[in-house]
Coordinates of C-alpha atoms in Angstrom, one line a residue:
M394 CA 9.6 -58.4 11.5
S395 CA 9.9 -57.3 7.9
E396 CA 6.5 -59.0 7.3
L397 CA 5.0 -56.8 9.9
T398 CA 6.5 -53.6 8.5
A399 CA 5.1 -54.6 5.1
Q400 CA 1.6 -54.8 6.6
L401 CA 1.9 -51.4 8.1
S402 CA 1.6 -48.3 5.9
N403 CA 4.2 -47.2 3.4
R404 CA 4.7 -44.1 5.4
F405 CA 5.5 -46.1 8.5
S406 CA 7.9 -48.3 6.7
D407 CA 9.7 -45.4 5.1
A408 CA 9.9 -43.4 8.3
Y409 CA 11.0 -46.4 10.3
R410 CA 13.7 -47.3 7.8
H411 CA 14.9 -43.7 7.8
L412 CA 15.1 -43.7 11.6
V413 CA 17.0 -46.9 11.8
L414 CA 19.5 -45.9 9.0
A415 CA 20.0 -42.4 10.5
D416 CA 20.7 -44.0 13.9
L417 CA 23.1 -46.5 12.5
R418 CA 25.0 -43.8 10.5
R419 CA 25.1 -41.7 13.7
E420 CA 26.3 -44.5 16.0
L421 CA 28.6 -46.5 13.7
L422 CA 29.9 -43.9 11.3
R423 CA 29.4 -40.7 13.3
I424 CA 27.6 -39.2 10.4
E425 CA 24.7 -36.9 11.4
E426 CA 23.7 -35.5 8.0
T427 CA 20.4 -37.2 7.7
K428 CA 17.8 -36.9 10.4
P429 CA 14.1 -38.0 10.5
S430 CA 11.7 -35.0 10.2
A431 CA 9.8 -33.9 13.2
S432 CA 6.5 -35.1 11.6
D433 CA 8.0 -38.5 10.9
L434 CA 9.2 -38.8 14.5
A435 CA 5.8 -37.8 15.8
Y436 CA 4.2 -40.3 13.5
L437 CA 6.6 -43.1 14.6
I438 CA 6.1 -42.4 18.3
S439 CA 2.3 -42.3 17.9
T440 CA 2.4 -45.6 16.0
A441 CA 4.8 -47.1 18.6
S442 CA 2.5 -46.1 21.4
R443 CA -0.4 -48.0 19.7
L444 CA 1.8 -51.0 18.8
A445 CA 2.8 -51.2 22.5
L446 CA -0.8 -51.7 23.5
N447 CA -0.5 -55.3 22.4
A448 CA 2.1 -56.1 25.0
D449 CA -0.2 -58.3 27.0
I450 CA -1.0 -60.5 24.0
D451 CA 1.2 -63.6 23.8
S452 CA 1.6 -64.1 20.0
P453 CA 4.4 -63.8 17.5
V454 CA 2.7 -60.8 15.9
A455 CA 2.3 -59.0 19.2
G456 CA 5.9 -59.7 20.0
A457 CA 7.0 -58.2 16.7
Q458 CA 4.8 -55.2 17.3
C459 CA 6.4 -54.7 20.7
Q460 CA 9.9 -55.0 19.2
L461 CA 9.1 -52.3 16.7
A462 CA 7.7 -50.1 19.6
Y463 CA 10.9 -50.7 21.6
D464 CA 13.1 -49.9 18.7
I465 CA 11.3 -46.6 18.0
A466 CA 11.3 -45.7 21.7
V467 CA 15.0 -46.1 22.2
R468 CA 16.0 -44.5 18.9
A469 CA 13.6 -41.5 18.6
P470 CA 14.9 -39.4 21.5
R471 CA 18.3 -39.2 19.7
F472 CA 16.7 -37.1 16.9
A473 CA 14.1 -35.1 18.9
N474 CA 16.4 -32.0 18.9
G475 CA 14.3 -29.2 20.5
S476 CA 11.4 -31.4 21.5
R477 CA 13.3 -34.0 23.6
D478 CA 11.5 -32.8 26.8
I479 CA 8.2 -33.8 25.2
V480 CA 9.5 -36.9 23.3
M481 CA 11.3 -38.5 26.3
P482 CA 8.2 -39.0 28.5
L483 CA 6.3 -40.5 25.6
C484 CA 9.2 -42.9 24.8
E485 CA 9.4 -43.8 28.5
A486 CA 5.7 -44.6 28.5
I487 CA 6.1 -46.8 25.4
L488 CA 8.8 -48.8 27.2
S489 CA 6.6 -49.0 30.3
R490 CA 3.7 -50.2 28.3
I491 CA 5.7 -53.0 26.8
G492 CA 7.1 -53.8 30.3
N493 CA 10.8 -53.1 29.5
F494 CA 11.7 -51.3 32.7
P495 CA 15.5 -51.7 32.4
A496 CA 15.4 -50.0 29.0
R497 CA 13.3 -47.2 30.4
R498 CA 15.7 -46.8 33.3
L499 CA 18.6 -46.5 30.8
L500 CA 16.7 -44.0 28.8
V501 CA 16.0 -41.9 31.9
D502 CA 19.6 -42.1 33.2
A503 CA 21.0 -41.1 29.8
N504 CA 18.9 -38.0 29.8
M505 CA 19.0 -36.9 33.5
E506 CA 19.9 -33.3 32.6
L507 CA 16.7 -33.0 30.6
K508 CA 13.8 -31.0 31.9
R509 CA 10.8 -33.3 31.3
V510 CA 7.3 -32.2 30.3
S511 CA 5.3 -34.4 32.6
D512 CA 1.9 -35.9 31.8
P513 CA 0.1 -37.2 34.8
F514 CA -1.8 -39.8 32.9
V515 CA 1.3 -41.2 31.2
D516 CA 3.1 -41.1 34.6
L517 CA 0.2 -43.0 36.2
E518 CA 0.1 -45.6 33.5
S519 CA 3.9 -46.1 33.9
A520 CA 3.6 -46.4 37.7
V521 CA 0.8 -49.0 37.5
R522 CA 2.7 -51.1 34.9
E523 CA 5.8 -51.0 37.0
E524 CA 3.9 -52.1 40.1
E525 CA 2.3 -54.9 38.2
N526 CA 5.8 -56.3 37.4
K527 CA 7.0 -56.4 41.0
F528 CA 6.9 -59.7 42.8
E529 CA 7.4 -60.5 46.5
D530 CA 10.2 -62.9 45.7
T531 CA 12.4 -60.4 43.8
P532 CA 14.9 -58.2 45.5
E533 CA 13.8 -54.8 46.8
G534 CA 13.5 -52.2 44.0
V535 CA 13.6 -54.7 41.2
T536 CA 11.0 -54.5 38.5
L537 CA 10.8 -57.4 36.1
T538 CA 10.2 -57.1 32.4
D539 CA 7.0 -58.6 31.0
F540 CA 9.0 -61.5 29.6
Q541 CA 10.4 -62.2 33.1
V542 CA 6.9 -62.0 34.6
R543 CA 5.6 -64.5 32.1
L544 CA 8.6 -66.8 32.8
L545 CA 8.1 -66.6 36.5
K546 CA 4.4 -67.4 36.2
A547 CA 5.2 -70.4 33.9
L548 CA 7.8 -71.7 36.3
R549 CA 5.4 -71.5 39.2
A550 CA 2.6 -73.2 37.2
K551 CA 4.6 -76.0 35.6
S552 CA 7.2 -78.6 36.5
S553 CA 9.2 -77.9 33.3
V554 CA 9.5 -74.9 31.0
S555 CA 11.4 -74.4 27.7
I556 CA 12.9 -70.9 27.4
S557 CA 13.9 -69.2 24.2
A558 CA 14.6 -65.5 24.2
P559 CA 17.2 -63.1 22.9
T560 CA 20.3 -62.1 24.8
S561 CA 19.7 -59.8 27.7
A562 CA 16.0 -60.7 27.9
G563 CA 16.5 -61.5 31.6
K564 CA 16.5 -65.4 31.4
S565 CA 19.5 -65.9 33.8
Y566 CA 18.4 -63.3 36.3
T567 CA 14.9 -64.7 36.5
L568 CA 16.2 -68.3 36.8
E569 CA 18.7 -67.3 39.5
H570 CA 15.9 -65.8 41.5
C571 CA 13.0 -68.1 40.6
C572 CA 14.5 -71.6 40.8
P573 CA 15.2 -71.5 44.5
V574 CA 11.6 -70.2 45.0
K575 CA 10.2 -73.0 42.9
T576 CA 12.2 -75.6 44.9
R577 CA 11.1 -74.1 48.2
T578 CA 7.5 -74.1 47.1
E579 CA 7.6 -77.7 46.1
S580 CA 9.4 -78.9 49.2
V581 CA 6.8 -77.1 51.5
G582 CA 3.7 -78.1 49.5

């Protein structure tokens, strides 16, 4: 990912580094002396929104871009101060755009008390993306991440699949719910 941040502007690299360091100081050391500026937060969220547009592309660069977008979307609301009601829906939209609905749910749940400024276009995009990631074989109310959708499609299309993903990507959950489906499909067909 450091190669990707090097390719992006110096402003992005500096603002992103500052956001991560401020968040780590806050979470690990309980030090809140340094905060990203409002203009840097706005710039990072805007960039993250554009990076998240590559979520449908299956490449290492697109994956790294989506990881940066995710990282910004989960960290930025902690520093939004008086503009959290505006920042939250934008970060939720970024997480929807990259298909990380569990992270979006955690973000929403952690900020339930917040009055949100709603944007109907952002809400519509989020609703459509969420609907795209629902499958008939998943339990009611479960929305899969983009990774889980790609894994499910690969399992249905092939007899063997190699899986490599970070912890909590949803490998086990998908396999628990997809392997019986695959077996049933093969025995019927």
